Short mmCIF file of C-alpha atoms and ligand atoms in Angstrom, two decimals:
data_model
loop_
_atom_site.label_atom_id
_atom_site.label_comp_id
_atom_site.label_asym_id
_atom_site.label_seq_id
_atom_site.Cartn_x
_atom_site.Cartn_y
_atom_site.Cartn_z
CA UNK A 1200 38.24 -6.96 14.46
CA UNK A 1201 37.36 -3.85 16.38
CA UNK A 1202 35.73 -1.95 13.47
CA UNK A 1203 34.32 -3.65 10.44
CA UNK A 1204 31.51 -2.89 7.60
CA UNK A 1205 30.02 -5.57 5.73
CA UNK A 1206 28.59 -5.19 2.36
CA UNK A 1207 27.15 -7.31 -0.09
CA UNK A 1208 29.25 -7.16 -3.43
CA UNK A 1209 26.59 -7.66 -5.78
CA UNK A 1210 22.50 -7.38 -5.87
CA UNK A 1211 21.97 -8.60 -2.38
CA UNK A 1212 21.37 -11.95 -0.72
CA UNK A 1213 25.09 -12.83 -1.00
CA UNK A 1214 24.53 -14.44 2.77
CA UNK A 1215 25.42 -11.46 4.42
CA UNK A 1216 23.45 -12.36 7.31
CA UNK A 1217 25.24 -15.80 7.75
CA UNK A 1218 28.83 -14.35 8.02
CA UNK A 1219 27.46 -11.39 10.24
CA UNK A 1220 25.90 -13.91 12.83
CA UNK A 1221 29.59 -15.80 12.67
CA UNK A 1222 31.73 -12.60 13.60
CA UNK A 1223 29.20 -11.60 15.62
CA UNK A 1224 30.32 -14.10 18.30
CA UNK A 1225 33.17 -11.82 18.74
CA UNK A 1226 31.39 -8.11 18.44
CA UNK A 1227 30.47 -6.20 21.16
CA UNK A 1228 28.13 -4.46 18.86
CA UNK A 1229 26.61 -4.56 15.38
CA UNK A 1230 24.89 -1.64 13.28
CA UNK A 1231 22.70 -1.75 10.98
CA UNK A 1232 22.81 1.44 8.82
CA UNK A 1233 20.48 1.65 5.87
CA UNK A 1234 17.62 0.27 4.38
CA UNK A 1235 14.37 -0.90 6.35
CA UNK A 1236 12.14 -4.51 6.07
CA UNK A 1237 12.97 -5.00 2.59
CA UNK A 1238 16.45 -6.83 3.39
CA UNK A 1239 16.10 -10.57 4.23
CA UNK A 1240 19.10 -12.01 6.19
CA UNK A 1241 18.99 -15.43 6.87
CA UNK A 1242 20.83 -17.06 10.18
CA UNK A 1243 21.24 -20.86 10.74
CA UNK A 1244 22.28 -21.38 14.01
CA UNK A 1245 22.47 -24.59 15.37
CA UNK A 1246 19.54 -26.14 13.16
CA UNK A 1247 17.34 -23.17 13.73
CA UNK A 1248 16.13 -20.65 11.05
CA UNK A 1249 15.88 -16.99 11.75
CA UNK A 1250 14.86 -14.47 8.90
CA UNK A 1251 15.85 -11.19 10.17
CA UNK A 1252 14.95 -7.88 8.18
CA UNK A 1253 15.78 -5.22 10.40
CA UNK A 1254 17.26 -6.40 13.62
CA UNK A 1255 20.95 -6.84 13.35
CA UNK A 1256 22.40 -10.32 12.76
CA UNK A 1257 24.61 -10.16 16.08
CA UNK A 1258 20.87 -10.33 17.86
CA UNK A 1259 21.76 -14.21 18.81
CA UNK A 1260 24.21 -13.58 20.87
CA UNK A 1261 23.36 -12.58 24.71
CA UNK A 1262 26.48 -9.84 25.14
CA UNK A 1263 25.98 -8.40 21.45
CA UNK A 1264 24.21 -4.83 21.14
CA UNK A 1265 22.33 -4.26 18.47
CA UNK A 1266 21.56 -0.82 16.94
CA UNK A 1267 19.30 0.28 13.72
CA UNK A 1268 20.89 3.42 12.90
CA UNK A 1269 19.55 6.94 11.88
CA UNK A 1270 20.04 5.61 7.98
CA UNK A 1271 17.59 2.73 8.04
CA UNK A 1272 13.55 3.24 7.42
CA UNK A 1273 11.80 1.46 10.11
CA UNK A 1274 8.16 0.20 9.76
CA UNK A 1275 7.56 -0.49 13.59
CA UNK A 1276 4.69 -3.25 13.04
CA UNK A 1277 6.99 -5.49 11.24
CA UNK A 1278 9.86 -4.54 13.67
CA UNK A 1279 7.44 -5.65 16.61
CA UNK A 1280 6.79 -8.45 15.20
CA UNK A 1281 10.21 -9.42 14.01
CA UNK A 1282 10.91 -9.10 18.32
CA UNK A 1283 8.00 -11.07 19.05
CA UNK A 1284 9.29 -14.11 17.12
CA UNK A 1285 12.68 -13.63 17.97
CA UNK A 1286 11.71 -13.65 21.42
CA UNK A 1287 9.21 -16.14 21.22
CA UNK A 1288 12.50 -18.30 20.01
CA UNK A 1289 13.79 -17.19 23.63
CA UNK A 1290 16.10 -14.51 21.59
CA UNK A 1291 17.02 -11.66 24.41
CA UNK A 1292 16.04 -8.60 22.44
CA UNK A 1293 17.05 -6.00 24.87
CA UNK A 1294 19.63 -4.97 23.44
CA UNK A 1295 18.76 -3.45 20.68
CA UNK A 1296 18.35 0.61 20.28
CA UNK A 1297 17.10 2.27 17.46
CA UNK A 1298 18.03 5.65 16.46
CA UNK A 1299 15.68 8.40 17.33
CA UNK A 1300 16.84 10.00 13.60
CA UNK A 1301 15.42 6.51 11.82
CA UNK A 1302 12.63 7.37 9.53
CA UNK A 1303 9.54 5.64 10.02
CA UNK A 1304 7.32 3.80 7.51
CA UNK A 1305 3.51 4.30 7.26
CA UNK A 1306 0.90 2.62 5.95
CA UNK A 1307 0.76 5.53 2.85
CA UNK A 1308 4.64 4.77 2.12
CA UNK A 1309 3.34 1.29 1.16
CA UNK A 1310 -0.11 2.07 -0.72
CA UNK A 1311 2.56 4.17 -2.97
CA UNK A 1312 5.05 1.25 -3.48
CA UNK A 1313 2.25 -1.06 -5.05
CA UNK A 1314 0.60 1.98 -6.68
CA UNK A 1315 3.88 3.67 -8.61
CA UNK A 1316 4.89 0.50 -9.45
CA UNK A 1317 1.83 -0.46 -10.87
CA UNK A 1318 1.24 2.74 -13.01
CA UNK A 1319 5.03 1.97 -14.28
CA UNK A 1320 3.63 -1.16 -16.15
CA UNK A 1321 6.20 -3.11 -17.45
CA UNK A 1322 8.87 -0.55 -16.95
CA UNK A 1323 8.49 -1.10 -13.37
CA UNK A 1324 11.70 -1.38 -10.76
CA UNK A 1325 9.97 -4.56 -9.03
CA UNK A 1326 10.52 -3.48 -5.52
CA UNK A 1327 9.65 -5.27 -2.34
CA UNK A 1328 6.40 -3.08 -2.16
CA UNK A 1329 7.49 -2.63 1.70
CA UNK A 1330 7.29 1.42 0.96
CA UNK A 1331 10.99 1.51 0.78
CA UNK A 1332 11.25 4.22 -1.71
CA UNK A 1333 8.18 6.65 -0.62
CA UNK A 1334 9.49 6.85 2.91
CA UNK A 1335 13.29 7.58 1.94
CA UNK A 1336 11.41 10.36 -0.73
CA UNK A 1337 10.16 12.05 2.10
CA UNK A 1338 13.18 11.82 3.90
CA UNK A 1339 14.84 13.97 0.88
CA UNK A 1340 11.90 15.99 0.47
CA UNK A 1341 12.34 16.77 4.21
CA UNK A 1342 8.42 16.05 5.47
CA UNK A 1343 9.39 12.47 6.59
CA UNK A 1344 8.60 11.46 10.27
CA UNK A 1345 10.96 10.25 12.37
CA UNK A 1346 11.51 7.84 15.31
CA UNK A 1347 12.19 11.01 17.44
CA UNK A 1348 8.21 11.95 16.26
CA UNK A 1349 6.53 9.15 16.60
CA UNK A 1350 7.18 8.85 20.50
CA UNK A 1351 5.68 12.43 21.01
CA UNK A 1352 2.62 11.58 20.41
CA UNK A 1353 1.67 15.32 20.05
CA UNK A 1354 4.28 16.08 17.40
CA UNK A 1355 3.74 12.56 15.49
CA UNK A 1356 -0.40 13.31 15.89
CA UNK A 1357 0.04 16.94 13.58
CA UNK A 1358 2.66 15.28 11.20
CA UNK A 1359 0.98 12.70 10.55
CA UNK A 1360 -2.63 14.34 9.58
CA UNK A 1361 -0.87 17.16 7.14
CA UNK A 1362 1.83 14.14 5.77
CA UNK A 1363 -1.99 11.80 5.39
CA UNK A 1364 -3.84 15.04 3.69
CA UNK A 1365 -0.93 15.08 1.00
CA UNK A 1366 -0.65 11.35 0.41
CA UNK A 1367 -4.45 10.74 0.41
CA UNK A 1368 -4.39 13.52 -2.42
CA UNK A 1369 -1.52 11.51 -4.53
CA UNK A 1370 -3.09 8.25 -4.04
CA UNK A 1371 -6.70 9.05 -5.35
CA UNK A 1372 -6.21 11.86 -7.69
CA UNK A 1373 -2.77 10.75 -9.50
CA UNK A 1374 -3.28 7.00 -9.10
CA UNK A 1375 -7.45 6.55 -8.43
CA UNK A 1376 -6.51 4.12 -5.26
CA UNK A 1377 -8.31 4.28 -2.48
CA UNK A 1378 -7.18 7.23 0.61
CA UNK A 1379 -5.70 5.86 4.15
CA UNK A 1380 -7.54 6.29 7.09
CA UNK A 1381 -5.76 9.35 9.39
CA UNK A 1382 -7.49 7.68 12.88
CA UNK A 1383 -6.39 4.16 12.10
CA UNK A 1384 -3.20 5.24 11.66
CA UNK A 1385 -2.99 7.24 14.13
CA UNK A 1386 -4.33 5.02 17.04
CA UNK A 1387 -2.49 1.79 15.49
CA UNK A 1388 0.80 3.94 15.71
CA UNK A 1389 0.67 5.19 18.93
CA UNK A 1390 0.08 1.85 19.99
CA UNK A 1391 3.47 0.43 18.29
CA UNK A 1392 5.29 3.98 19.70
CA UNK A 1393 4.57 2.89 23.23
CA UNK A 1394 6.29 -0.03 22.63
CA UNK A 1395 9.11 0.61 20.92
CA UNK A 1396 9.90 3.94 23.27
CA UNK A 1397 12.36 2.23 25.57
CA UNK A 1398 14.37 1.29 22.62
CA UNK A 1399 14.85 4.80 21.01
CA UNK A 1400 18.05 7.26 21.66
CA UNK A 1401 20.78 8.78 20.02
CA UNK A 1402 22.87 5.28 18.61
CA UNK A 1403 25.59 7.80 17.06
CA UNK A 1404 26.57 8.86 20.32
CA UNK A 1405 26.45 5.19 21.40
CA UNK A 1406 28.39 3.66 18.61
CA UNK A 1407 31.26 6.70 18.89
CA UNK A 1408 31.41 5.17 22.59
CA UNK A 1409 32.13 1.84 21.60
CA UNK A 1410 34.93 2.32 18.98
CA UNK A 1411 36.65 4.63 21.39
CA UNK A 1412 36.50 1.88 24.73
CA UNK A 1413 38.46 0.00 21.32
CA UNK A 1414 34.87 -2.63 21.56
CA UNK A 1415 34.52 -4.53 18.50
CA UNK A 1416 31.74 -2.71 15.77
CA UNK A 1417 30.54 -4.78 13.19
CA UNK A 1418 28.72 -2.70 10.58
CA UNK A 1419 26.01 -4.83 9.42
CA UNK A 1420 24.78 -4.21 5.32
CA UNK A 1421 22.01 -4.85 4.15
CA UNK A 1422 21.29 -5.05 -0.08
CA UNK A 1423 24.40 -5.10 -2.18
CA UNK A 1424 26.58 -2.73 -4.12
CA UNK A 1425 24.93 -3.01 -7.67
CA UNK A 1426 21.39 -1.79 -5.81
CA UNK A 1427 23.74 1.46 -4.17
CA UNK A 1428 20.65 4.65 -5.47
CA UNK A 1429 24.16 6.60 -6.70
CA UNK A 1430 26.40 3.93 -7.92
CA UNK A 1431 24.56 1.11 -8.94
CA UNK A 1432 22.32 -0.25 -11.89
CA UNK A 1433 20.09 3.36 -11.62
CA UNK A 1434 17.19 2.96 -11.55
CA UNK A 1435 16.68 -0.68 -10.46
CA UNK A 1436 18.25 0.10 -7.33
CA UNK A 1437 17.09 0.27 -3.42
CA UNK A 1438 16.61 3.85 -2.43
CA UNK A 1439 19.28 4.00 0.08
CA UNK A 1440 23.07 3.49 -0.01
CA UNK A 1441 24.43 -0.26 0.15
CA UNK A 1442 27.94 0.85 0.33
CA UNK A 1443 30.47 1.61 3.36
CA UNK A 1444 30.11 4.62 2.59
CA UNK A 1445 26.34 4.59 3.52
CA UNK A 1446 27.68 3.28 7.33
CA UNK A 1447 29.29 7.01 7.76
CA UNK A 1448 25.98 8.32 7.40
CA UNK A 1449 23.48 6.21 8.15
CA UNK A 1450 25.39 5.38 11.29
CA UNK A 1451 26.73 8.60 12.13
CA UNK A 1452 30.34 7.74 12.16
CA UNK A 1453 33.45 9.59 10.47
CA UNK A 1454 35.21 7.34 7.53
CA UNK A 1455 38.23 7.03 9.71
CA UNK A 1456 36.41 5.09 12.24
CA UNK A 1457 36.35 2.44 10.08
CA UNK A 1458 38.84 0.26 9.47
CA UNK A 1459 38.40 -2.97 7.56
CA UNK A 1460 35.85 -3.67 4.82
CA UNK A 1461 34.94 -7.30 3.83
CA UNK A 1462 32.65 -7.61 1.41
CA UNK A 1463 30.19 -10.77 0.56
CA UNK A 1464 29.64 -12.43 -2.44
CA UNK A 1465 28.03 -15.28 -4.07
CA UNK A 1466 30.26 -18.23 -6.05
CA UNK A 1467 27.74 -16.94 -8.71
CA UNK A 1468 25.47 -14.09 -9.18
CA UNK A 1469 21.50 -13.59 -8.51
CA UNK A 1470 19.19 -10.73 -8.88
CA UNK A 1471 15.71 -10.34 -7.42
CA UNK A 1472 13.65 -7.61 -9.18
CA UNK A 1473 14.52 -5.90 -12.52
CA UNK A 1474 17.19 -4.60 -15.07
CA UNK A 1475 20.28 -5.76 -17.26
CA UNK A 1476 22.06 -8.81 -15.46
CA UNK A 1477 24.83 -9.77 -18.14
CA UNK A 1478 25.75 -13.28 -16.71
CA UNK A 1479 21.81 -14.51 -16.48
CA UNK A 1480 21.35 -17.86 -17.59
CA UNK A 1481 17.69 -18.57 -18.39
CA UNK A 1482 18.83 -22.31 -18.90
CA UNK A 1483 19.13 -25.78 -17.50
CA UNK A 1484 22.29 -24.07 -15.32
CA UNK A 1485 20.46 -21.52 -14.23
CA UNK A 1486 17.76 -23.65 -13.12
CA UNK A 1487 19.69 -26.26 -11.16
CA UNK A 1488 21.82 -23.12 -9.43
CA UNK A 1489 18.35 -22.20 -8.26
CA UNK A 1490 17.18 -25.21 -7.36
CA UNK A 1491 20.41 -26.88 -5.63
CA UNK A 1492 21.01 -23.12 -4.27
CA UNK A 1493 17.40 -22.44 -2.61
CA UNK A 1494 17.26 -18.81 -4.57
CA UNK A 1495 14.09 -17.93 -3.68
CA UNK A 1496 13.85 -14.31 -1.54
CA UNK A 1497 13.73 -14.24 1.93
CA UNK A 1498 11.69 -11.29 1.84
CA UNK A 1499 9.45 -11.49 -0.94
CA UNK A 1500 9.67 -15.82 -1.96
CA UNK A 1501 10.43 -14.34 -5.35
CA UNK A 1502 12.45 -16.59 -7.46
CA UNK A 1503 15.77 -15.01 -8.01
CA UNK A 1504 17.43 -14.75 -11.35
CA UNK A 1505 21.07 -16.84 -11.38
CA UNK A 1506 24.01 -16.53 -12.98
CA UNK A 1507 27.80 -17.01 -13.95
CA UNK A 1508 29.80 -14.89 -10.89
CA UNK A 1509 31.17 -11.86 -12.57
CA UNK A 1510 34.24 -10.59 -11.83
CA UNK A 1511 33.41 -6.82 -13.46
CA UNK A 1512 30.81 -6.45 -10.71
CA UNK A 1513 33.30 -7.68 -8.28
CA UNK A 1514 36.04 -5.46 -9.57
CA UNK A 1515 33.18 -2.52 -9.40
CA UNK A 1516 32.54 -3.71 -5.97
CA UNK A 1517 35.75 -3.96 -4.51
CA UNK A 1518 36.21 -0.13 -5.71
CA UNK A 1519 33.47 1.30 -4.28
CA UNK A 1520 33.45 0.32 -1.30
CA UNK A 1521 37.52 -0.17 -0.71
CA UNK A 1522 36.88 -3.65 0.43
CA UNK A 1523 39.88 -5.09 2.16
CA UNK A 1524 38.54 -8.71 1.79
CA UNK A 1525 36.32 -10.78 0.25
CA UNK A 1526 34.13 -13.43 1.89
CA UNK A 1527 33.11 -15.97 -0.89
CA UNK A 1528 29.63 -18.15 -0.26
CA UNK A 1529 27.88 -21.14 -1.75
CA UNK A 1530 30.70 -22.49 -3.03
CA UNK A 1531 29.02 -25.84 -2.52
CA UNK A 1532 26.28 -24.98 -4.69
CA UNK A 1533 28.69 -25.07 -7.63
CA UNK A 1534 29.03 -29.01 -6.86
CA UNK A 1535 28.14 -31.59 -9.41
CA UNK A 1536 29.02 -28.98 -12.64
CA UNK A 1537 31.12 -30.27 -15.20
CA UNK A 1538 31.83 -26.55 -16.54
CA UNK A 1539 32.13 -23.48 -14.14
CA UNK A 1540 32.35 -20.36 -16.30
CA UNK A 1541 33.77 -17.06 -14.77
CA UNK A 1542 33.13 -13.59 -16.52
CA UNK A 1543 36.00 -11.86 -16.67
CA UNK A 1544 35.21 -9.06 -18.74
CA UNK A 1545 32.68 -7.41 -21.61
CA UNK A 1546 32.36 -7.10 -24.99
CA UNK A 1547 30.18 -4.12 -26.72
CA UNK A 1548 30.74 -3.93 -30.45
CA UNK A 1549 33.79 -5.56 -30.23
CA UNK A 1550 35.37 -3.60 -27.49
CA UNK A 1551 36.56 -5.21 -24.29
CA UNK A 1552 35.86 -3.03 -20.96
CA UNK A 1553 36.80 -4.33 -17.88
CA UNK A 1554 35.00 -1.98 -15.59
CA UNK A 1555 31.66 -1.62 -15.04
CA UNK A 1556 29.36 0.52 -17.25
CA UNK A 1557 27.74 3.60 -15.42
CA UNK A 1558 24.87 3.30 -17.59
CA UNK A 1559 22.21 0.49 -17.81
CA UNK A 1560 21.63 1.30 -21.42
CA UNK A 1561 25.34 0.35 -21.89
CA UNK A 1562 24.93 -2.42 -19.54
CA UNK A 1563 22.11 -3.94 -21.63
CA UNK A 1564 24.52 -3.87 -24.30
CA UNK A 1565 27.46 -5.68 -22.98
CA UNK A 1566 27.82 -9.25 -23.57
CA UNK A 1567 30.25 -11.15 -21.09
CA UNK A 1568 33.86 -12.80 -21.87
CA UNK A 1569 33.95 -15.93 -19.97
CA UNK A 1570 36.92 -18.27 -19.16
CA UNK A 1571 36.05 -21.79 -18.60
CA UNK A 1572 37.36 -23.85 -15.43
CA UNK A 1573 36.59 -27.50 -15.07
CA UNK A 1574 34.36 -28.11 -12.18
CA UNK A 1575 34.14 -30.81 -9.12
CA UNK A 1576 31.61 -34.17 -8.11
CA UNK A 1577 32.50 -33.96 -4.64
CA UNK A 1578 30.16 -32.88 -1.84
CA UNK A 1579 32.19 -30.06 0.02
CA UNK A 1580 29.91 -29.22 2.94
CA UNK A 1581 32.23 -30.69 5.19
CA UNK A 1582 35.03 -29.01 4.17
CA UNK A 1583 36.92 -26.73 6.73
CA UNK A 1584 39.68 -25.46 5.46
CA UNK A 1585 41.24 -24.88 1.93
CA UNK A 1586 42.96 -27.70 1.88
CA UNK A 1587 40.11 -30.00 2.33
CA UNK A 1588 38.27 -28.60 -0.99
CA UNK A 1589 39.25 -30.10 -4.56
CA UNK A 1590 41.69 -28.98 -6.28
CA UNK A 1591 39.49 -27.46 -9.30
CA UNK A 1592 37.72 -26.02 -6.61
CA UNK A 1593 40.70 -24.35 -5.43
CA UNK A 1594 41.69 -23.47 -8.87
CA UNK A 1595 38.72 -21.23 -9.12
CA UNK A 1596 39.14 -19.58 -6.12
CA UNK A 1597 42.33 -18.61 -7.45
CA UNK A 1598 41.09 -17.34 -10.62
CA UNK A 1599 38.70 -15.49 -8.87
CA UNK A 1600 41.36 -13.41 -6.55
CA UNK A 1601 43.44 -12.72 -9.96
CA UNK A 1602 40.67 -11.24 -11.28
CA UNK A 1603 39.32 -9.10 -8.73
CA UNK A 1604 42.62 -7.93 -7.43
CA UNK A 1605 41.09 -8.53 -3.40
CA UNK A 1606 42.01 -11.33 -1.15
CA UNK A 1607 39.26 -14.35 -0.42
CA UNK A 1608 39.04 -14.63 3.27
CA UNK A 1609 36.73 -16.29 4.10
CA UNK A 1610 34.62 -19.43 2.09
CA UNK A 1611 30.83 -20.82 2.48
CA UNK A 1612 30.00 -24.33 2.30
CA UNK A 1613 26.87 -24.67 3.44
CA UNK A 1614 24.03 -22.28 5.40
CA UNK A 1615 24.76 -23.57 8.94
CA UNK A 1616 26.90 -21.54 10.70
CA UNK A 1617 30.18 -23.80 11.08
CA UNK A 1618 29.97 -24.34 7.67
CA UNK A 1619 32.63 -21.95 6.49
CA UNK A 1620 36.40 -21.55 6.87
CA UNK A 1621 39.00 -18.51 7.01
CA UNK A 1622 41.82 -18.80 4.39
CA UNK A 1623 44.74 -17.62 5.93
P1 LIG B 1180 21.58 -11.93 2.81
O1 LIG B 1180 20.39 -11.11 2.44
O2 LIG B 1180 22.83 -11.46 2.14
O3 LIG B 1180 21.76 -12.12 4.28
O4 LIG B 1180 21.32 -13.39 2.18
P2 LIG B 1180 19.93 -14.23 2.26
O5 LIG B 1180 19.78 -14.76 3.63
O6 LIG B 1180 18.81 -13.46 1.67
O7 LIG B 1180 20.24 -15.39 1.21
C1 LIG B 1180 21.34 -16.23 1.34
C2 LIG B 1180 20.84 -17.69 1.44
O8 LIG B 1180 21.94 -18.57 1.28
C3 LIG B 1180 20.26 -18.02 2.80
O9 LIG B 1180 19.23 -18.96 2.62
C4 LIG B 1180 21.44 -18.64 3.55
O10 LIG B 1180 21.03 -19.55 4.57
C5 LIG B 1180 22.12 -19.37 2.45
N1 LIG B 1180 23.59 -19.50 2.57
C6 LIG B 1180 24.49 -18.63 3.07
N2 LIG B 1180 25.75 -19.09 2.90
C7 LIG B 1180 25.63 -20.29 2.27
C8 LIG B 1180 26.58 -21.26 1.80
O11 LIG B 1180 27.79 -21.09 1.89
N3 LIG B 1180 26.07 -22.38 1.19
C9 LIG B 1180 24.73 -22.58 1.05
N4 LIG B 1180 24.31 -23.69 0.43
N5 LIG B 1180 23.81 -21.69 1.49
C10 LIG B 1180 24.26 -20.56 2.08
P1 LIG B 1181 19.21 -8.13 1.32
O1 LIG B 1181 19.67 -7.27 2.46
C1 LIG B 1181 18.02 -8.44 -2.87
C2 LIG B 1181 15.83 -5.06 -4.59
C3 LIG B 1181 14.39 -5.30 -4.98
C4 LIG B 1181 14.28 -4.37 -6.17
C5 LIG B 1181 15.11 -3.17 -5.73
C6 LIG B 1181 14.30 -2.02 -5.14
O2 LIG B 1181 18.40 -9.30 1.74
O3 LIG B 1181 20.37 -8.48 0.45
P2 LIG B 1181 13.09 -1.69 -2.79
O4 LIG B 1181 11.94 -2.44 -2.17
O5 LIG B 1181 14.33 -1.70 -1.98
O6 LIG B 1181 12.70 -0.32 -3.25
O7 LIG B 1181 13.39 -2.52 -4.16
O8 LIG B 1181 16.02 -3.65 -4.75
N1 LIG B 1181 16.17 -5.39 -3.18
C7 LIG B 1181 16.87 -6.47 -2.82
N2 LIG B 1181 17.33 -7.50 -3.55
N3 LIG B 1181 18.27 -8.38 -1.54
C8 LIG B 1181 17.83 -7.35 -0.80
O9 LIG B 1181 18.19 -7.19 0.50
C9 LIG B 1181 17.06 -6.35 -1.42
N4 LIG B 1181 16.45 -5.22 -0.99
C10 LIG B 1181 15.93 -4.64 -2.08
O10 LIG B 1181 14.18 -6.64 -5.35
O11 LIG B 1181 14.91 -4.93 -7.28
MG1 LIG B 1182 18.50 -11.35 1.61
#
């Protein structure tokens, strides 16, 4: 393995989290590099549940560190509470560090999540409302507070009561909501920075350690490629960057540091939140993908939209982020359908395009070109290897890897983790 990034290859919840907690056995350490509490990774591990949002999958394993790198937003009540369950399931959580360059997420970032999607009315992004996109705002507007801040409780006290005058000025005079307290805050976050303290240091340094000892790095993602703020379906998008590019610098690591790229993907396609989503089926399919496939957010319980898997956003997906492999889940969710359709390209007024519009407005536009496989009754949870799936199973596999010029590796059959299989 020794270095690897995982993506998701579409608009998140692909199961990134499952195949993460199954290479994790053999990582010495696994980063997480962007994003904050609005990912939702789900782990089944031996019958258990975990939902992690910002702790790295590879937490379930005793010799695994775990680092949230300088990329990610981290809102430190949810992260304390995402250690107190873990360790309340007897989870060793010490060995996790957390990037002193991480930007934090206060209780303002939030208020103006709910209150600028609100005032966007039905043009809104739907967004997690976990103040993704205010706290990576001030990141670029360069007032943001950091991890380094909040543990110097002088530095974080001053930031904090000229970043609250600002936002309490936004929040009642643009939107009319009510102002955050500056005390509150204050005492509530010193409070969390006492805890989290022992946890905070320079990870860049730590993770450039580790790939030169030749330790195995997994490079956790969180979100997808389509919700990538520069290439993806702008503006209903995550304000960060989904891609491996985003692990060079949200990790602090130089592109030639890392060498394979898998990415994850559905056997079909879902979307939580807004915008154009050519494949959608808003039928009796669609339903019973749903259904059969438990698409409801981990984050949020939102119901997510399903659909046909696309091979344009795969073929997108597999450029952007040079994948070098593809792992392919919930192929058992496909069970039980007579039809399977794959969409292989578009058509816009009666032009084909086989790669993916930059443009939502052209997006919105494009209606997809399906082939048709037949599909398969039989129950293929317990499958373990290729050979053990049907053969119109394996058929679309196929069809799926001439599409999307990228090799399958790896195949899902079921949340738990031993239920998925390398194809050599
Ligand atoms: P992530 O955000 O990419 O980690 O994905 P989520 O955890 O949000 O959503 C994926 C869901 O699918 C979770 O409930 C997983 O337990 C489940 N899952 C993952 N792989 C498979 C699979 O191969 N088959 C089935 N049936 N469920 C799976
Ligand atoms: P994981 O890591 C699916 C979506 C939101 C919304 C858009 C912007 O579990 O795959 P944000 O709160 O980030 O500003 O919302 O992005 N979104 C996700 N969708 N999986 C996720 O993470 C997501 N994180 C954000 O639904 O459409
Ligand atoms: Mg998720």
């Amino acid at each position: 393995m020794r270095t690897l990034a995982l993506v998701g290859a579409q608009w998140g919840d692909e199961g990134k989290g499952k195949i993460i907690d199954i290479l994790s056995e053999q990582a010495d350490m696994v980063v997480r590099a962007q994003g904050g509490n609005n990912a939702g990774h789900t782990v089944v591990a031996d019958g258990v549940t975990y939902k992690l949002h910002l702790v790295p999958s590879g937490i379930l394993y005793p010799n695994t560190d775990c680092v949230i790198g300088n990329g990610t937003v981290v809102d430190p009540k949810v992260l304390l509470e995402e250690l107190d369950d873990l360790q309340a399931k007897g989870v060793d959580c010490s060995r996790l560090k957390i990037d002193a360059r991480a930007h934090v997420i206060l209780p303002y970032h939030i208020v103006l999540d709910g209150l600028s999607e609100n005032a966007r009315g039905n043009a809104d992004i739907g967004t997690t409302k976990k103040g993704i996109g205010p706290c990576y705002m001030d990141k670029a507007e360069r007032i943001g507070i950091r991890m380094c801040d909040l543990i110097e409780p002088r530095v974080f006290a001053e930031k904090l009561k000229n970043n609250v005058e600002i936002k309490n000025n936004i929040i009642t005079k643009l939107y009319g909501g009510e102002p955050v307290d500056y005390r509150e805050i204050l005492d509530s976050y010193n409070s969390y920075a006492k805890r989290l303290k022992p946890y905070v240091t320079d990870t860049s340094v730590l993770i450039y350690q580790a790939i030169k000892q030749n330790k195995n790095v997994l490079f956790e993602g969180a979100q997808g490629a389509l919700l990538d703020l520069d290439v993806g379906t702008y503006p209903y998008v995550t304000s960060s960057h989904p891609v491996t590019g985003g692990f060079c610098v949200g990790a602090g690591v130089g592109p030639t540091l890392i060498k394979d790229c898998l990415g994850i993907a559905k056997s079909y396609t879902t979307r939580v939140g807004k915008g154009p989503f050519p494949t959608e089926l808003d039928d009796e399919i669609g339903r019973r993908i749903r259904e059969v496939g438990a698409e409801y957010g981990t984050t949020t319980g939102r119901a997510r939209r399903c659909g046909w898997l696309d091979a344009v956003i795969l073929r997108f997906a597999v450029r952007v982020n040079g994948l070098t492999g593809i792992a392919l889940n919930k192929l058992d969710t496909l069970s039980g359908l007579k039809k399977i359709k794959l969409c292989v390209a578009y058509e816009k007024n009666g032009a084909i395009l086989k790669d993916f519009p930059s443009d939502i407005a052209e997006l919105a536009d494009c209606r997809p070109v399906y082939i048709e496989l037949d599909g398969w009754d039989e129950d293929i949870s317990q499958a373990r290897s290729i050979a053990d799936l049907p053969e119109n199973a394996r058929k679309y596999l196929a069809a799926i890897e001439s599409e999307i010029d990228c090799k399958i590796k790896m195949v899902g059959v079921g949340p738990d983790r031993d239920q998925n299989f390398n194809v050599d």
